[in-house]
PDB file of N, CA, C and O in Angstrom:
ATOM      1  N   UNK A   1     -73.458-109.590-145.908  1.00 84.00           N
ATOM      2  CA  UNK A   1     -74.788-109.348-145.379  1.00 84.00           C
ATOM      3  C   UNK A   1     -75.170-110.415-144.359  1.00 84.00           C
ATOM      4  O   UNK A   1     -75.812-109.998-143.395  1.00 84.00           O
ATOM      5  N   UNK A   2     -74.848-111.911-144.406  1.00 89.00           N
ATOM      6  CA  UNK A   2     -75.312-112.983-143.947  1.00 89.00           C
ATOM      7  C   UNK A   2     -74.471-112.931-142.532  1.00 89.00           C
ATOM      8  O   UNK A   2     -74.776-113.611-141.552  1.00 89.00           O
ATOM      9  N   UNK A   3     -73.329-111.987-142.584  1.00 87.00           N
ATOM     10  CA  UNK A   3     -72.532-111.595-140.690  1.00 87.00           C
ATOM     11  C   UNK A   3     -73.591-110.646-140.244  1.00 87.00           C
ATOM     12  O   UNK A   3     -74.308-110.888-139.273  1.00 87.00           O
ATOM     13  N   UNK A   4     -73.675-109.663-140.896  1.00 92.00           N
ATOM     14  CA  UNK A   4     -74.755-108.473-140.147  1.00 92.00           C
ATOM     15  C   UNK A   4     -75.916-109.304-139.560  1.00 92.00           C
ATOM     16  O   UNK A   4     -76.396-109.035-138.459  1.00 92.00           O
ATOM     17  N   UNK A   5     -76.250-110.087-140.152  1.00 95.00           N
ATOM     18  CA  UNK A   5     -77.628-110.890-139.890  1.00 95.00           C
ATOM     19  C   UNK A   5     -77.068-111.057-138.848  1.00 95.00           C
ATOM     20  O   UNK A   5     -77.134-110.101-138.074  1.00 95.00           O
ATOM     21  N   UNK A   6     -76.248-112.373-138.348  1.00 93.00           N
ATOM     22  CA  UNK A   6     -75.937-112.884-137.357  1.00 93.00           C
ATOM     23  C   UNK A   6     -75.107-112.563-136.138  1.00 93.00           C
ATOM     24  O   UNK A   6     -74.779-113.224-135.153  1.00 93.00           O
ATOM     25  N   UNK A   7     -74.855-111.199-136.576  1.00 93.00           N
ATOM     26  CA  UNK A   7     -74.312-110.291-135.214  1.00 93.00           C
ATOM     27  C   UNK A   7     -75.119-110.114-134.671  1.00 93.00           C
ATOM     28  O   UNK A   7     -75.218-110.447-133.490  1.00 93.00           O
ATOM     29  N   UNK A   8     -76.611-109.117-135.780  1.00 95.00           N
ATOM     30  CA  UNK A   8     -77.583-108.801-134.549  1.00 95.00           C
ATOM     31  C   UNK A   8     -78.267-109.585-134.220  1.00 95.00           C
ATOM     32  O   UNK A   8     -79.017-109.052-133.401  1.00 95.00           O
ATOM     33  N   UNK A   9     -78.638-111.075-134.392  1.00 96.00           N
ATOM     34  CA  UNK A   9     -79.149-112.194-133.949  1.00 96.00           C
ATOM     35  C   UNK A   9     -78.722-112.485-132.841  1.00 96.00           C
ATOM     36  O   UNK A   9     -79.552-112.812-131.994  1.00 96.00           O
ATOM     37  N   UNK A  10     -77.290-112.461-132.486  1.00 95.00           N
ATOM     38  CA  UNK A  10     -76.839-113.326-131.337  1.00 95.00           C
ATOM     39  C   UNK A  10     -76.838-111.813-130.444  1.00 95.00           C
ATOM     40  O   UNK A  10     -76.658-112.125-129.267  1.00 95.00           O
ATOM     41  N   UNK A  11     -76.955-110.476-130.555  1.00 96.00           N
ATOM     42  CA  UNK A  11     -76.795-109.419-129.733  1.00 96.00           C
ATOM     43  C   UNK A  11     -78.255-109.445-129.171  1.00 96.00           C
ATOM     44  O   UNK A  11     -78.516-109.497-127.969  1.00 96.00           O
ATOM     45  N   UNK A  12     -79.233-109.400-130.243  1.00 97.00           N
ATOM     46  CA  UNK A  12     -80.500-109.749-129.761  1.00 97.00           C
ATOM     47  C   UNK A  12     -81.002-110.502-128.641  1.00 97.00           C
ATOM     48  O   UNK A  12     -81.715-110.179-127.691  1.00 97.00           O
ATOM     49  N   UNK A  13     -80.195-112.100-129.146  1.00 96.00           N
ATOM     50  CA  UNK A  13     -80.429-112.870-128.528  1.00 96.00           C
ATOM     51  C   UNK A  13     -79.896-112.878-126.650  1.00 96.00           C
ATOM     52  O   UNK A  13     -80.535-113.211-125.652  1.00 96.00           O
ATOM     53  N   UNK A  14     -78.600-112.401-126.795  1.00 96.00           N
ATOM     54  CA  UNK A  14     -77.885-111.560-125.298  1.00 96.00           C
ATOM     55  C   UNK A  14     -78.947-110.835-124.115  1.00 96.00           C
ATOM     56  O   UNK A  14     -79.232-110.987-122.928  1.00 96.00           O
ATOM     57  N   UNK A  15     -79.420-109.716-125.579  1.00 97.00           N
ATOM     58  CA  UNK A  15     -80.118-108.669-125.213  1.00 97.00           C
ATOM     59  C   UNK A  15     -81.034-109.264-124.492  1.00 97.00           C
ATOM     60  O   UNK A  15     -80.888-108.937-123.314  1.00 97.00           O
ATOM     61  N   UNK A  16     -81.979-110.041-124.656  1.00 97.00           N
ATOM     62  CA  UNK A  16     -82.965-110.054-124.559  1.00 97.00           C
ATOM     63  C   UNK A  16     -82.968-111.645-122.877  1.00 97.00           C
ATOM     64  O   UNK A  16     -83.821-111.833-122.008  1.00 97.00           O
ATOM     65  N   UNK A  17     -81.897-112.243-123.088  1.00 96.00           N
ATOM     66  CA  UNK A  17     -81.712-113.173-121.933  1.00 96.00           C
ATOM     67  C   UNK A  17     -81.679-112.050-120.975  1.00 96.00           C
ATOM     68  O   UNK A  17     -82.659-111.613-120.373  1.00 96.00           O
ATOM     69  N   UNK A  18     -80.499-111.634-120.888  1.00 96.00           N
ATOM     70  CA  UNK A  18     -80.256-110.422-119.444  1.00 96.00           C
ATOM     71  C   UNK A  18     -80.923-109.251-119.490  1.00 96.00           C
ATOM     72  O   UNK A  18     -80.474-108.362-118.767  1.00 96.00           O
ATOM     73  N   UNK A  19     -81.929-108.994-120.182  1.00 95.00           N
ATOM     74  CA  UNK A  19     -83.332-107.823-119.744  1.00 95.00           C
ATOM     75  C   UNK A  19     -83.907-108.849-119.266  1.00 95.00           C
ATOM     76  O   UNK A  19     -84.249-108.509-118.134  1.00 95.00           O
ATOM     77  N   UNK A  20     -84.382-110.441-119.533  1.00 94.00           N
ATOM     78  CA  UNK A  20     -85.340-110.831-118.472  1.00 94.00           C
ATOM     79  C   UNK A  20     -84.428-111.069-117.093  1.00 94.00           C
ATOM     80  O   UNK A  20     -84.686-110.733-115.937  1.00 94.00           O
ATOM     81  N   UNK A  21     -83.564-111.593-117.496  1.00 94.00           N
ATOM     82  CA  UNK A  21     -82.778-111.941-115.762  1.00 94.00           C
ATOM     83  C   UNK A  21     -83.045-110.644-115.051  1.00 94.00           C
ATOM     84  O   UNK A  21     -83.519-110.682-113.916  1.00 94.00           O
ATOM     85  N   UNK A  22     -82.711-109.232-115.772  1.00 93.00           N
ATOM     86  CA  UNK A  22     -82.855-108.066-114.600  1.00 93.00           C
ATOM     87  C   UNK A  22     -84.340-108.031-114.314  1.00 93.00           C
ATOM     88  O   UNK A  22     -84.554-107.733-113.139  1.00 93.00           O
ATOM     89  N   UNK A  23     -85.246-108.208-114.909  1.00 91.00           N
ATOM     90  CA  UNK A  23     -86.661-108.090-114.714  1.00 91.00           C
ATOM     91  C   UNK A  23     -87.491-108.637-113.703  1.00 91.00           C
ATOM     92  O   UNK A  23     -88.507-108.318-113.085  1.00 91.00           O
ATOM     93  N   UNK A  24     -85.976-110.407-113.810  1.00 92.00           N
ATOM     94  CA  UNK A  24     -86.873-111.026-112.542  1.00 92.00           C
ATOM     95  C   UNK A  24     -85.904-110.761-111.491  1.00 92.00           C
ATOM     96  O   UNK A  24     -86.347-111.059-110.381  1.00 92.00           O
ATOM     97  N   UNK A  25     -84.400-110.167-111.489  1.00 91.00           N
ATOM     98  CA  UNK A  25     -83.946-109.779-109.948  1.00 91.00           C
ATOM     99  C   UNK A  25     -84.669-108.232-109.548  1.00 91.00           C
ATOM    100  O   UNK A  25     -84.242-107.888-108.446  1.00 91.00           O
ATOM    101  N   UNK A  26     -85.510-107.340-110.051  1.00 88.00           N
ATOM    102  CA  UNK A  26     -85.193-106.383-109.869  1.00 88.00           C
ATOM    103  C   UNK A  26     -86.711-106.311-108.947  1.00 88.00           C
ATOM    104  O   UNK A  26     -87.492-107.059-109.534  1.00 88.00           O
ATOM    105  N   UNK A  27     -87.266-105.802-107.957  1.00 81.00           N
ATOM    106  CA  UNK A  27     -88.527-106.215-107.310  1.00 81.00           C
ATOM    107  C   UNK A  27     -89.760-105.213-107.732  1.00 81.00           C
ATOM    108  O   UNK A  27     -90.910-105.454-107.364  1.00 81.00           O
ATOM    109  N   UNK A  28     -89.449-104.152-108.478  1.00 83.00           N
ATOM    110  CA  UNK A  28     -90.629-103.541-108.898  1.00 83.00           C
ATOM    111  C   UNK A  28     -89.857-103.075-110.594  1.00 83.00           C
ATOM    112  O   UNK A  28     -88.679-102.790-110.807  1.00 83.00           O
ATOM    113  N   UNK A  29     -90.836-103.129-111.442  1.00 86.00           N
ATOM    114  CA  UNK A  29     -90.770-103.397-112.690  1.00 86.00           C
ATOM    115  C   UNK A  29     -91.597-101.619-113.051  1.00 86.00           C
ATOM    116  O   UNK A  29     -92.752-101.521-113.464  1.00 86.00           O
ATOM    117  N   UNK A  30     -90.764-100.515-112.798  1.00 90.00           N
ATOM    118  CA  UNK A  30     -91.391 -99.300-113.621  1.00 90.00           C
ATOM    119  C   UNK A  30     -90.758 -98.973-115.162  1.00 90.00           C
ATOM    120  O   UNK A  30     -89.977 -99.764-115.691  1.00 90.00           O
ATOM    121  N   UNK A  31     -91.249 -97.530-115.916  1.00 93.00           N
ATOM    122  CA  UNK A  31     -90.399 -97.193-117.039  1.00 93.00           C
ATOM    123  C   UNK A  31     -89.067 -97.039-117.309  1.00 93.00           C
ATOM    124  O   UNK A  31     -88.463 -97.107-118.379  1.00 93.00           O
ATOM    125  N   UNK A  32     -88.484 -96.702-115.578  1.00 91.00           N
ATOM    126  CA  UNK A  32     -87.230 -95.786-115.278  1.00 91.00           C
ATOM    127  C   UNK A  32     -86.258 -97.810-114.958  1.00 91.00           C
ATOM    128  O   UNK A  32     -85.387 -98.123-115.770  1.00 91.00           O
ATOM    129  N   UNK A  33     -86.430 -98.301-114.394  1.00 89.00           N
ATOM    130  CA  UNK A  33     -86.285 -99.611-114.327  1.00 89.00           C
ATOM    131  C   UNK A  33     -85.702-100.340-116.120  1.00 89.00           C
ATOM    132  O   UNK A  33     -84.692-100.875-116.575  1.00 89.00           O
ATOM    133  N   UNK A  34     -87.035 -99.932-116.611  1.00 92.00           N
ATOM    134  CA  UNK A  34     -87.030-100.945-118.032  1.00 92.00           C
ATOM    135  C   UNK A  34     -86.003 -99.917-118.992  1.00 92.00           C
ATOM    136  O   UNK A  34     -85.637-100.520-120.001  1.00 92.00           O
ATOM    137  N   UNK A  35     -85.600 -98.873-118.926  1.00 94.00           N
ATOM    138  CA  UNK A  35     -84.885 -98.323-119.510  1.00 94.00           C
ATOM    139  C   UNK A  35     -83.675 -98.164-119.288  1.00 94.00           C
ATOM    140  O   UNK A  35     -82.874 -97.693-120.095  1.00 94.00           O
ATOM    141  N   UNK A  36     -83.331 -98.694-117.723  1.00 92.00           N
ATOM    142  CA  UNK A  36     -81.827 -98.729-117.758  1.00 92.00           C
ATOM    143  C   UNK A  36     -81.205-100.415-117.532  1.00 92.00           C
ATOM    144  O   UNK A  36     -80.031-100.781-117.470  1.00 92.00           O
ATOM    145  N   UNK A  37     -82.581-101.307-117.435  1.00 92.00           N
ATOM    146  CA  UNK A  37     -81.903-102.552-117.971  1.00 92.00           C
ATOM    147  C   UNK A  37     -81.940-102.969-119.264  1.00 92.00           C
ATOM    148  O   UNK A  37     -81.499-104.066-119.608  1.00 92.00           O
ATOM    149  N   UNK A  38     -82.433-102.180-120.011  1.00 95.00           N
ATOM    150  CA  UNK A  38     -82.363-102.532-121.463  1.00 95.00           C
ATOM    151  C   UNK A  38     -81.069-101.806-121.798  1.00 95.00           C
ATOM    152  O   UNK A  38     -80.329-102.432-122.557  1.00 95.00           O
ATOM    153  N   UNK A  39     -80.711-100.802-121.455  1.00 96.00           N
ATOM    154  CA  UNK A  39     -79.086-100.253-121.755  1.00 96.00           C
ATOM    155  C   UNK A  39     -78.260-100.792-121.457  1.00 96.00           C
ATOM    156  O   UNK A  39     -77.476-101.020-122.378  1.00 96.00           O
ATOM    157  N   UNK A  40     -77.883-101.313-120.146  1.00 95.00           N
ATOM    158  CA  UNK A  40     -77.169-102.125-119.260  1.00 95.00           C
ATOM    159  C   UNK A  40     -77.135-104.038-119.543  1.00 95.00           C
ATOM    160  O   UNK A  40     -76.271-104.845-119.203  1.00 95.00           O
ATOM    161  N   UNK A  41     -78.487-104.266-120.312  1.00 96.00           N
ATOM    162  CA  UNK A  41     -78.339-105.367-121.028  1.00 96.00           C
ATOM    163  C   UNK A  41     -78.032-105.283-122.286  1.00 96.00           C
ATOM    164  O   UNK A  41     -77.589-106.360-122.684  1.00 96.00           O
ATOM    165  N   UNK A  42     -78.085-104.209-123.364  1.00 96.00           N
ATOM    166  CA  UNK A  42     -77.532-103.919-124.632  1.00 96.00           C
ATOM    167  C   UNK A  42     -75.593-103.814-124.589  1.00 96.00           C
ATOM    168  O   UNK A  42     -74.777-104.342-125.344  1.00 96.00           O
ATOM    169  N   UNK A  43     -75.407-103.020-123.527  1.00 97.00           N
ATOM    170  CA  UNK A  43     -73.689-103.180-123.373  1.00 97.00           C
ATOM    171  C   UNK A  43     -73.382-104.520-123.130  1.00 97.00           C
ATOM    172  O   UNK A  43     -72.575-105.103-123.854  1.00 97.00           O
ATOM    173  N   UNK A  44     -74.004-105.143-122.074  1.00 97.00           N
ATOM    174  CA  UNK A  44     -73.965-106.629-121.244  1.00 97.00           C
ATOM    175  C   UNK A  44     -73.410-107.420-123.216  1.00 97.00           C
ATOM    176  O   UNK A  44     -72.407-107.911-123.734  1.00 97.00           O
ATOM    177  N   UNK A  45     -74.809-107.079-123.610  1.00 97.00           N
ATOM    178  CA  UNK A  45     -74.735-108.264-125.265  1.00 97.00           C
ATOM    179  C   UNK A  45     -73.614-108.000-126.074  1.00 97.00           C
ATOM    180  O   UNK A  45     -72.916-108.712-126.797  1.00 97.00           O
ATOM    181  N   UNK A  46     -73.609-106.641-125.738  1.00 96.00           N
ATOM    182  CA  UNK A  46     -72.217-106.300-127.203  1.00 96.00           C
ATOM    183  C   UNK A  46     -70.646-106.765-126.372  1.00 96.00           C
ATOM    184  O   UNK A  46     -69.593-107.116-126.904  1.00 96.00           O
ATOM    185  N   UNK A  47     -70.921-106.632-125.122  1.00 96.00           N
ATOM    186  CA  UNK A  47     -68.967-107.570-124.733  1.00 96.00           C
ATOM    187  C   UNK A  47     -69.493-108.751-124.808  1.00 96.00           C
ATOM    188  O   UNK A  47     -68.543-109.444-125.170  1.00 96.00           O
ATOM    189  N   UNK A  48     -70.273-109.335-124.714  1.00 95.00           N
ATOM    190  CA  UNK A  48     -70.519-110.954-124.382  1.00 95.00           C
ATOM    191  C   UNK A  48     -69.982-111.296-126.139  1.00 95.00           C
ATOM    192  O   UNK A  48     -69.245-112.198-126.538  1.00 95.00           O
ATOM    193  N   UNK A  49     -70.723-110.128-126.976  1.00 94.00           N
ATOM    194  CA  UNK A  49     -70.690-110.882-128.551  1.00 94.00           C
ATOM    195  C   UNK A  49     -69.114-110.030-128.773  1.00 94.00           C
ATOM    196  O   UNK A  49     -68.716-110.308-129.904  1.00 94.00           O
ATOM    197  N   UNK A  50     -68.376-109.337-128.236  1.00 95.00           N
ATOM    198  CA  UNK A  50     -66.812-109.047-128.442  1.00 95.00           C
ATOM    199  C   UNK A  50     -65.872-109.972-127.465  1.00 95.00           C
ATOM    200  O   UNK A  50     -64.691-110.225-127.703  1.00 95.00           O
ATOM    201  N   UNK A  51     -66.560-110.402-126.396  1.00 95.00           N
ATOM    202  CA  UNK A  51     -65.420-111.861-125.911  1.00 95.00           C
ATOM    203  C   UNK A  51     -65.680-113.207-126.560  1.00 95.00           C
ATOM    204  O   UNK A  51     -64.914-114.119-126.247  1.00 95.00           O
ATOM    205  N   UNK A  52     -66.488-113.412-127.273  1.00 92.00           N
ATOM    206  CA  UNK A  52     -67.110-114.751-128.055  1.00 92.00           C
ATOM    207  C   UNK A  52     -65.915-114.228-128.955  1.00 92.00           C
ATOM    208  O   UNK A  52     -64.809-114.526-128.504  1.00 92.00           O
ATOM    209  N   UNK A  53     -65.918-113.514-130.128  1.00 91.00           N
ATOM    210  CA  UNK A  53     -64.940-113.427-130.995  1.00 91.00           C
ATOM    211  C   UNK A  53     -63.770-113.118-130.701  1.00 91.00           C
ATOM    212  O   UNK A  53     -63.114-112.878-131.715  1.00 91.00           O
ATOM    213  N   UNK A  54     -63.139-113.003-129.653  1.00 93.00           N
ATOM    214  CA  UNK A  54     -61.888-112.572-128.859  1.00 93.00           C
ATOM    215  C   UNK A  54     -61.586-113.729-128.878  1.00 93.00           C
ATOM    216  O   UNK A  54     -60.433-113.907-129.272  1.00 93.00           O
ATOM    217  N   UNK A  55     -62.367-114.998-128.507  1.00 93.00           N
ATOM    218  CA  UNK A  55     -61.713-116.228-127.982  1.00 93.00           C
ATOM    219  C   UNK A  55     -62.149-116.763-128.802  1.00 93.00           C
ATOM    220  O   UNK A  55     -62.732-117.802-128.491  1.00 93.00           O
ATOM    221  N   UNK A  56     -62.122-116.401-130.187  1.00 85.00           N
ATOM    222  CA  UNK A  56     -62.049-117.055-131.371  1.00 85.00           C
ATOM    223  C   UNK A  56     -63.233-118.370-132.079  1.00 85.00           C
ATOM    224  O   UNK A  56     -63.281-119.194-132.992  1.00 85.00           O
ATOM    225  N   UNK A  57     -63.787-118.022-131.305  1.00 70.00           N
ATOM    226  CA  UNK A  57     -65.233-118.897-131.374  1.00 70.00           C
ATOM    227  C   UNK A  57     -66.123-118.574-132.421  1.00 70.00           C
ATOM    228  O   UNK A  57     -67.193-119.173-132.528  1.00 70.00           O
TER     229      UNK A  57
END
């Protein structure tokens, strides 16, 4: 239980850095905007948290 915790902690944590980075490159902030950088930052988190454990970290 105490990995589940901390997978989605650090995916969260991914998640949520690169939705603001796209938020502040992107120059107008609509629904259609916030919904495909939250997808595009949800994939972004899940390889970032599958090359962290790739390279054995």
């Amino acid at each position: 239980m105490r990995g589940i915790v901390r997978a989605v902690a650090e995916v969260l944590g991914w998640w949520t850095v690169l939705l603001t980075l796209w938020i502040m490159l992107i120059s107008t902030v609509g629904t259609l905007e916030l919904a495909v950088g939250s997808a595009a930052a949800l994939a972004a988190a899940c390889a970032a948290r599958a090359a962290r454990r790739a390279a054995g970290r």
